[in-house]
mmCIF file of C-alpha atoms in Angstrom:
data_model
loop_
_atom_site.group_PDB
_atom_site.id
_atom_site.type_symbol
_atom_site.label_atom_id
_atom_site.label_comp_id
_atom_site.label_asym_id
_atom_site.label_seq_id
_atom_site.Cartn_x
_atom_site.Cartn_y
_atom_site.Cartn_z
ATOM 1 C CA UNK A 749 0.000 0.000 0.000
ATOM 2 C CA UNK A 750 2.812 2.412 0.640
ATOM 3 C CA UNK A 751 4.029 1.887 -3.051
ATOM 4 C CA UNK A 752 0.776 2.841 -4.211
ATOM 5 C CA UNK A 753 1.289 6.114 -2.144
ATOM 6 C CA UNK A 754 4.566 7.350 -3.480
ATOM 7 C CA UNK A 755 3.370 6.354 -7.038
ATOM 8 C CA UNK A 756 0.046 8.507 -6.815
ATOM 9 C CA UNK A 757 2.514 11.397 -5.198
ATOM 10 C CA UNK A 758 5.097 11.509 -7.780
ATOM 11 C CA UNK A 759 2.083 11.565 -10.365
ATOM 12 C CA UNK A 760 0.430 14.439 -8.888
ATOM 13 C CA UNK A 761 4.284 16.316 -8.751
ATOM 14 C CA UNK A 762 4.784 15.823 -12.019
ATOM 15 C CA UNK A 763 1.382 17.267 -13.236
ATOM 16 C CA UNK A 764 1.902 20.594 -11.085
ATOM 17 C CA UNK A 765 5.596 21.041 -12.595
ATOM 18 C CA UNK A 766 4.395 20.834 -16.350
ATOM 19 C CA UNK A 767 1.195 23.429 -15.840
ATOM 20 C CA UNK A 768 3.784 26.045 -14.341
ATOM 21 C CA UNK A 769 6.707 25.564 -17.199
ATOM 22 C CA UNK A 770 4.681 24.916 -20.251
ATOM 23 C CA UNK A 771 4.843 27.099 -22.675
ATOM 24 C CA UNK A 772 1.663 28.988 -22.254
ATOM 25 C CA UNK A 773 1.997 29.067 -18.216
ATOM 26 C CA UNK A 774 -0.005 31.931 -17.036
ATOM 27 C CA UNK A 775 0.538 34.270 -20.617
ATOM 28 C CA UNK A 776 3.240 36.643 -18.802
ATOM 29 C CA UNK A 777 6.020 37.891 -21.601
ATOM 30 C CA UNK A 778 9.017 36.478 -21.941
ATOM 31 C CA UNK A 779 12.095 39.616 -21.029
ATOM 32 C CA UNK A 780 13.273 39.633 -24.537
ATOM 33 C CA UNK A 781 9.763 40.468 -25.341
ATOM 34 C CA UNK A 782 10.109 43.446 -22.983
ATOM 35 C CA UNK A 783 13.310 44.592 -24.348
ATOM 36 C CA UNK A 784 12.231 44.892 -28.076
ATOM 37 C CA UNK A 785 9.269 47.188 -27.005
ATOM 38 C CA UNK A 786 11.917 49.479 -24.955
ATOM 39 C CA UNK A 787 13.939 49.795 -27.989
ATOM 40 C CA UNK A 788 11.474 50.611 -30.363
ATOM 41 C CA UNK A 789 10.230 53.739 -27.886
ATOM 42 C CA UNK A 790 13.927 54.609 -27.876
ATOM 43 C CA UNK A 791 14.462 54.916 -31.670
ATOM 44 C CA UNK A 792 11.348 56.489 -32.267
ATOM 45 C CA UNK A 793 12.059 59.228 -29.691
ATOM 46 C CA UNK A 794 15.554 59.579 -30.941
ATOM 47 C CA UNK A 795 13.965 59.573 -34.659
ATOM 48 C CA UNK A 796 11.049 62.258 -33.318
ATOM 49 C CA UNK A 797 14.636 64.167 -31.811
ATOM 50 C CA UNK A 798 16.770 64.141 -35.070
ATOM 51 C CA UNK A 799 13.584 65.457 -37.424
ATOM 52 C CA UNK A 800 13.303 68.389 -35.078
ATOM 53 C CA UNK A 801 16.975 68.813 -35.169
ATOM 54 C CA UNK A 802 16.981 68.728 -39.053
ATOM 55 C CA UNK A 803 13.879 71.127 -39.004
ATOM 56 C CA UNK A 804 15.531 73.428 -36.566
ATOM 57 C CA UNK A 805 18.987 73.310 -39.028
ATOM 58 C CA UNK A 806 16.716 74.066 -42.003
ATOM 59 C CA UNK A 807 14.672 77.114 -40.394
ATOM 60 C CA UNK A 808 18.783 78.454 -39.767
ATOM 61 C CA UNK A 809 19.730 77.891 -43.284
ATOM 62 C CA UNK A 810 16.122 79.698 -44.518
ATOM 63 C CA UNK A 811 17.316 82.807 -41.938
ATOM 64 C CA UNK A 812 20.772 82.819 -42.976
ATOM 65 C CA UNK A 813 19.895 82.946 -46.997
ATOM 66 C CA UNK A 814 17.422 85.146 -46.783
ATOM 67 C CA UNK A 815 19.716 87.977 -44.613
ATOM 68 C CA UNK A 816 22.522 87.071 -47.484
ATOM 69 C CA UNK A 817 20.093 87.910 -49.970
ATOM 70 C CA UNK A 818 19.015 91.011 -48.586
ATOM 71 C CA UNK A 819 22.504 91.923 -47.751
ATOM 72 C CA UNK A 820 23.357 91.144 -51.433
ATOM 73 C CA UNK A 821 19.857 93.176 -52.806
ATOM 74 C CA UNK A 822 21.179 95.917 -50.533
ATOM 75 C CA UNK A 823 24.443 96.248 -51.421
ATOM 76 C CA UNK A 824 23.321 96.181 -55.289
ATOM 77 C CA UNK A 825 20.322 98.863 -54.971
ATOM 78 C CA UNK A 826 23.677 101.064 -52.963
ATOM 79 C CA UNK A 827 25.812 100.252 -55.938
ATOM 80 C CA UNK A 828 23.644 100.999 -58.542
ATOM 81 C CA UNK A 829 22.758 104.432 -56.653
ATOM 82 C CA UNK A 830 26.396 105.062 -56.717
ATOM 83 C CA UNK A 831 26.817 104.511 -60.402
ATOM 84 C CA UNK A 832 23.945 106.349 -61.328
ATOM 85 C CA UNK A 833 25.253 109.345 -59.176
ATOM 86 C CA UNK A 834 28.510 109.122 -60.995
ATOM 87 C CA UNK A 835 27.180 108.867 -64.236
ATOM 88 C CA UNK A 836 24.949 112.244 -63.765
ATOM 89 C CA UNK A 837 28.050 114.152 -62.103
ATOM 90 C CA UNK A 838 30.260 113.508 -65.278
ATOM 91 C CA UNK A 839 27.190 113.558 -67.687
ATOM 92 C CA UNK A 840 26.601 117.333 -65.841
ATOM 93 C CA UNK A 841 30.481 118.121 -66.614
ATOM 94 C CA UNK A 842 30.609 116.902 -69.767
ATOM 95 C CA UNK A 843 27.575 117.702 -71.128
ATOM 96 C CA UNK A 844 25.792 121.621 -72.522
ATOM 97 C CA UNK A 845 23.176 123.200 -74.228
ATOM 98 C CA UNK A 846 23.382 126.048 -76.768
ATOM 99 C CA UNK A 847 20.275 128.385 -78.150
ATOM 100 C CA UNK A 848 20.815 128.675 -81.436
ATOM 101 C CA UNK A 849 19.193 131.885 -83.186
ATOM 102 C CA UNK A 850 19.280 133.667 -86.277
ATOM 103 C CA UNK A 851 19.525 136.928 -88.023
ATOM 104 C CA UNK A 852 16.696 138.605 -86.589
ATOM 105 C CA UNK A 853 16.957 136.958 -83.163
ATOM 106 C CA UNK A 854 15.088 134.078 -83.686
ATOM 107 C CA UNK A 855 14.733 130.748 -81.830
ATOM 108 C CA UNK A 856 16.031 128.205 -83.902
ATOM 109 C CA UNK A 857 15.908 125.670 -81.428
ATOM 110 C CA UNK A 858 18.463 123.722 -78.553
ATOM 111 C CA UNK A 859 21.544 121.435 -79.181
ATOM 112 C CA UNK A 860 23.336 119.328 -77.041
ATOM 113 C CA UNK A 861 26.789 119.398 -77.094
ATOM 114 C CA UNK A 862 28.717 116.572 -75.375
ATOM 115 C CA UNK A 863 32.154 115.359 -74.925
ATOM 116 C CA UNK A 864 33.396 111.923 -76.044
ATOM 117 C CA UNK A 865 36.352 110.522 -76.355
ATOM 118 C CA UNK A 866 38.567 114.031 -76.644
ATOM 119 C CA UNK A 867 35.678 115.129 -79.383
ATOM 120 C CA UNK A 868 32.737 117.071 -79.261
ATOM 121 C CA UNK A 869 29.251 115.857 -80.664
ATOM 122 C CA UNK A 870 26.046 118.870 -81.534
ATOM 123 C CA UNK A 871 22.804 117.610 -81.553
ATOM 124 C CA UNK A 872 19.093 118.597 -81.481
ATOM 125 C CA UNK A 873 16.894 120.031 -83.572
ATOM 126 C CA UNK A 874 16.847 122.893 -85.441
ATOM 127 C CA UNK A 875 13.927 124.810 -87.517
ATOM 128 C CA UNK A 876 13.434 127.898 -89.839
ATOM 129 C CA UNK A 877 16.614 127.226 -91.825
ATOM 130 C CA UNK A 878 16.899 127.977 -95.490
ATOM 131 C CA UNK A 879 16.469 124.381 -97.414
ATOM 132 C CA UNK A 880 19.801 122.617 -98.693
ATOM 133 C CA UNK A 881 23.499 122.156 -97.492
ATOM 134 C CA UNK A 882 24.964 124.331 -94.890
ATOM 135 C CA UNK A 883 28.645 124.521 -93.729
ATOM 136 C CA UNK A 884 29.005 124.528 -89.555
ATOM 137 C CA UNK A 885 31.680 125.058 -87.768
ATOM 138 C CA UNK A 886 32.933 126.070 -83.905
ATOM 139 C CA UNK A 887 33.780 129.980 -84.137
ATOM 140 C CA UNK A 888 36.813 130.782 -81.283
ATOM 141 C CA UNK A 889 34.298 133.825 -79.140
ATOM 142 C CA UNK A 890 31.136 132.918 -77.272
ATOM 143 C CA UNK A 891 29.571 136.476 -78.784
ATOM 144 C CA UNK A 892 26.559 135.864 -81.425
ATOM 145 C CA UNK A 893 25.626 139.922 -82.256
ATOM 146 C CA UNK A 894 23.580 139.862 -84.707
ATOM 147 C CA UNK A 895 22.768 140.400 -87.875
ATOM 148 C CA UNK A 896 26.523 139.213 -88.692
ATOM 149 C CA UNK A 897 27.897 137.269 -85.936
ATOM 150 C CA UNK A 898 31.089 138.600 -86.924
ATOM 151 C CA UNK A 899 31.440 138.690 -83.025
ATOM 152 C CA UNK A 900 31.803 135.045 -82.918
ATOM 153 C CA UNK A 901 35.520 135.285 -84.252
ATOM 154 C CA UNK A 902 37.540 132.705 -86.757
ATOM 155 C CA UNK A 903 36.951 129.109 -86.439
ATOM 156 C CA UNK A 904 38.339 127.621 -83.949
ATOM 157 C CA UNK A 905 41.700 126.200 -84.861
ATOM 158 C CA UNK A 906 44.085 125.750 -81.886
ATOM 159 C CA UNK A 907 46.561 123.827 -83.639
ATOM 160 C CA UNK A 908 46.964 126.478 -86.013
ATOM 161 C CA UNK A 909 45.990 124.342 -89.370
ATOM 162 C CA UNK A 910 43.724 125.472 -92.719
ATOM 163 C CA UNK A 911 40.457 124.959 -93.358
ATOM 164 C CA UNK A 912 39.040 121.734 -94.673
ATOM 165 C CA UNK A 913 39.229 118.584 -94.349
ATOM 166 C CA UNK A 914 40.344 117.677 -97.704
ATOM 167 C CA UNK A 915 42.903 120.281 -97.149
ATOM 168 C CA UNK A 916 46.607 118.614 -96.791
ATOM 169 C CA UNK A 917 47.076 121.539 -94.819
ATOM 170 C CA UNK A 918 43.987 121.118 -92.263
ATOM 171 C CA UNK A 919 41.550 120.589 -90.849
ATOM 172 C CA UNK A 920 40.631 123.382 -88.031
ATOM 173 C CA UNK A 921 39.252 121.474 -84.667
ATOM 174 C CA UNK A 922 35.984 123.481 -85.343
ATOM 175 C CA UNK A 923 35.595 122.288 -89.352
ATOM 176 C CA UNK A 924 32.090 120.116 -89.250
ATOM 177 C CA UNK A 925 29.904 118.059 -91.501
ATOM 178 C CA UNK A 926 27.795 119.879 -93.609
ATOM 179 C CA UNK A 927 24.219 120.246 -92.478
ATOM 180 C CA UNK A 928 21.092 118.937 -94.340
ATOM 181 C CA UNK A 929 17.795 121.025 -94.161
ATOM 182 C CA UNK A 930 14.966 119.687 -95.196
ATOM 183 C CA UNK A 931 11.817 121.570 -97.671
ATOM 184 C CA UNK A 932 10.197 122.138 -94.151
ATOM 185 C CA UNK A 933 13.177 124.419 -92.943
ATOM 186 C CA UNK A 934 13.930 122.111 -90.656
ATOM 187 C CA UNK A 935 17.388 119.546 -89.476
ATOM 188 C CA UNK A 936 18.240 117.091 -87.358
ATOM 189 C CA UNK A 937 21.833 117.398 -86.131
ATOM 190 C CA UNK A 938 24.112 115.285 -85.510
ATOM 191 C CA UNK A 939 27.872 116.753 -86.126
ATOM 192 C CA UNK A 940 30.798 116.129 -84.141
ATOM 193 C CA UNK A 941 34.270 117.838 -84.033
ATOM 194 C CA UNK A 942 37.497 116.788 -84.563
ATOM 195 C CA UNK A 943 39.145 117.612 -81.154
ATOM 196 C CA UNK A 944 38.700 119.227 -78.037
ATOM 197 C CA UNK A 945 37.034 119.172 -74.638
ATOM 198 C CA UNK A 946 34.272 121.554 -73.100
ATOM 199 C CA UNK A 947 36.119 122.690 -69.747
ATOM 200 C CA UNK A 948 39.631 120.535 -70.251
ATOM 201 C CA UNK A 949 42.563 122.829 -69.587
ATOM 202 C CA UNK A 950 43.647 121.865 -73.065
ATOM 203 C CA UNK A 951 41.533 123.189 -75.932
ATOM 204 C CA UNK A 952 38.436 123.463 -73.863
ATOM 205 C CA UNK A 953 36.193 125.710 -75.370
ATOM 206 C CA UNK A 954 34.764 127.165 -72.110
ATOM 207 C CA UNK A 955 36.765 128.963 -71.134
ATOM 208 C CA UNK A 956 36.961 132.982 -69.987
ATOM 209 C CA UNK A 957 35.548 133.977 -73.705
ATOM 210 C CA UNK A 958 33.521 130.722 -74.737
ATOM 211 C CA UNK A 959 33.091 129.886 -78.296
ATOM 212 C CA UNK A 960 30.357 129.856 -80.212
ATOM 213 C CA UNK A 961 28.431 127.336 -83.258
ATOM 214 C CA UNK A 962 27.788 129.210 -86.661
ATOM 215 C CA UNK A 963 25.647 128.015 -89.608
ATOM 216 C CA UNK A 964 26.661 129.147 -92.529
ATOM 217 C CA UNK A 965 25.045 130.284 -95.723
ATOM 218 C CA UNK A 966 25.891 127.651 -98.035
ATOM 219 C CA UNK A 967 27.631 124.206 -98.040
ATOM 220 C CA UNK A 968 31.599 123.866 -97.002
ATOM 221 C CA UNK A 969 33.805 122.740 -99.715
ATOM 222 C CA UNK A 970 35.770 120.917 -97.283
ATOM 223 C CA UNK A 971 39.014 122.480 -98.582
ATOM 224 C CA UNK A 972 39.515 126.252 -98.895
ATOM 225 C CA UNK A 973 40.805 128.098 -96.861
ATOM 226 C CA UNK A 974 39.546 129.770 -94.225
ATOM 227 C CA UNK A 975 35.954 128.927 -94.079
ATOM 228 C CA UNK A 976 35.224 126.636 -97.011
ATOM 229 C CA UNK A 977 33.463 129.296 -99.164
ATOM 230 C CA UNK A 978 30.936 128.553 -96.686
ATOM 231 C CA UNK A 979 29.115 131.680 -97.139
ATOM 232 C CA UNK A 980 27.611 134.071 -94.612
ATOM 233 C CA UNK A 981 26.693 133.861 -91.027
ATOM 234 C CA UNK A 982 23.205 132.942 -90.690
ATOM 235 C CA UNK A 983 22.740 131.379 -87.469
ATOM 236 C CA UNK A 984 24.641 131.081 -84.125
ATOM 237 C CA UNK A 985 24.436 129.556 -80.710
ATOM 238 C CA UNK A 986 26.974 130.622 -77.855
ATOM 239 C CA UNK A 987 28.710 128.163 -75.816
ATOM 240 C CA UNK A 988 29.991 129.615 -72.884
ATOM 241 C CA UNK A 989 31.155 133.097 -72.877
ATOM 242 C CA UNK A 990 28.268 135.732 -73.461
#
């Protein structure tokens, strides 16, 4: 009878010891189970970290282009004031105007004269001119009395040549393109000369007495000497002087 006892006893042991070990005894997680789930919070905070990181960097690199661009727009808008500055301060000193009248004191009209490259250019518009060709030149006074304009001296010829420009013996730095007049009486000009500067210390041509623009009476030969047969005064526009 004791046999039986120890054989029902070891039975009953054995039962309890498998329903605690088994593998689904009472459903609690194993620890690697635990670990995994730690992990995964722990990369996605650090991934949640390192996006607001890269955002943060991003907003810096936004800030820091935009002040370089408005630092560079700046600087450009100062620059371009500068230039534009500059250019109207030597456009003021190297540019004039001349009323051009004629015989009886008429306005003829306005020319421009500016200085390029060691030449001077006359331009503008003129009206109430006889029709055809008509000789120009730069006359060495800044006086236009009319009816003559003898006032307005010889051309201007500092460097002490003829007349002409198909003269071996020329040109004067005030000999000029013919000018064109139209059947309305009127021209557009455009005539440069061959030297000078308006206020250079070196044939400037305003200085203490001026000088003055002349149209003549009748188109310049280009060659003879002193005024190209040119004709009469019968316009003139003082530059400088009085």
């Amino acid at each position: 009878m004791r046999n039986h006892f120890l054989a029902g006893a070891s039975a009953l042991a054995l039962l309890v010891a498998c329903s605690t070990t088994g593998p689904n005894a009472g459903q609690s997680p194993t620890p690697g189970d635990s670990t995994l789930v730690t992990r995964t919070d722990s990369i996605a905070r650090d991934s949640a970290g390192a996006m607001n990181r890269t955002d943060s960097a991003a907003a810096a690199v936004r800030r820091t282009r935009d002040s370089i661009l408005n630092a560079a727009r700046t600087s450009v808008d100062t620059a371009a004031t500068a230039a534009r500055t500059t250019v109207d301060s030597i456009a003021g000193n190297l540019t004039t105007s001349i009323q051009v009248r004629s015989t009886t004191g008429r306005d003829l009209g306005t020319l421009t004269v500016t200085e390029v490259a060691q030449a001077l250019s006359f331009s503008g518009t003129l009206r109430g001119l006889p029709p055809g060709l008509h000789g120009v030149h730069v006359h060495m006074a800044g006086r236009c009395d009319a009816p003559a304009f003898t006032s307005a001296g010889d051309h201007w010829n500092p460097t002490g040549k003829q007349h002409g420009t198909e003269n071996a013996r020329g040109p004067h730095l005030g000999d000029m393109s013919n000018l064109t007049v139209g059947a309305d009486s009127s021209a557009s000009v455009l005539v440069v000369t061959r030297g000078g500067t308006l206020r250079g210390t070196t044939n400037g041509l305003m200085d203490g007495d001026g000088a003055s623009f002349v149209v003549h009476a009748t188109a310049d030969d280009y060659r003879t000497d002193p005024s190209g047969s040119s004709g009469d005064r019968i316009a003139c526009g003082v530059l400088g002087g009085k």
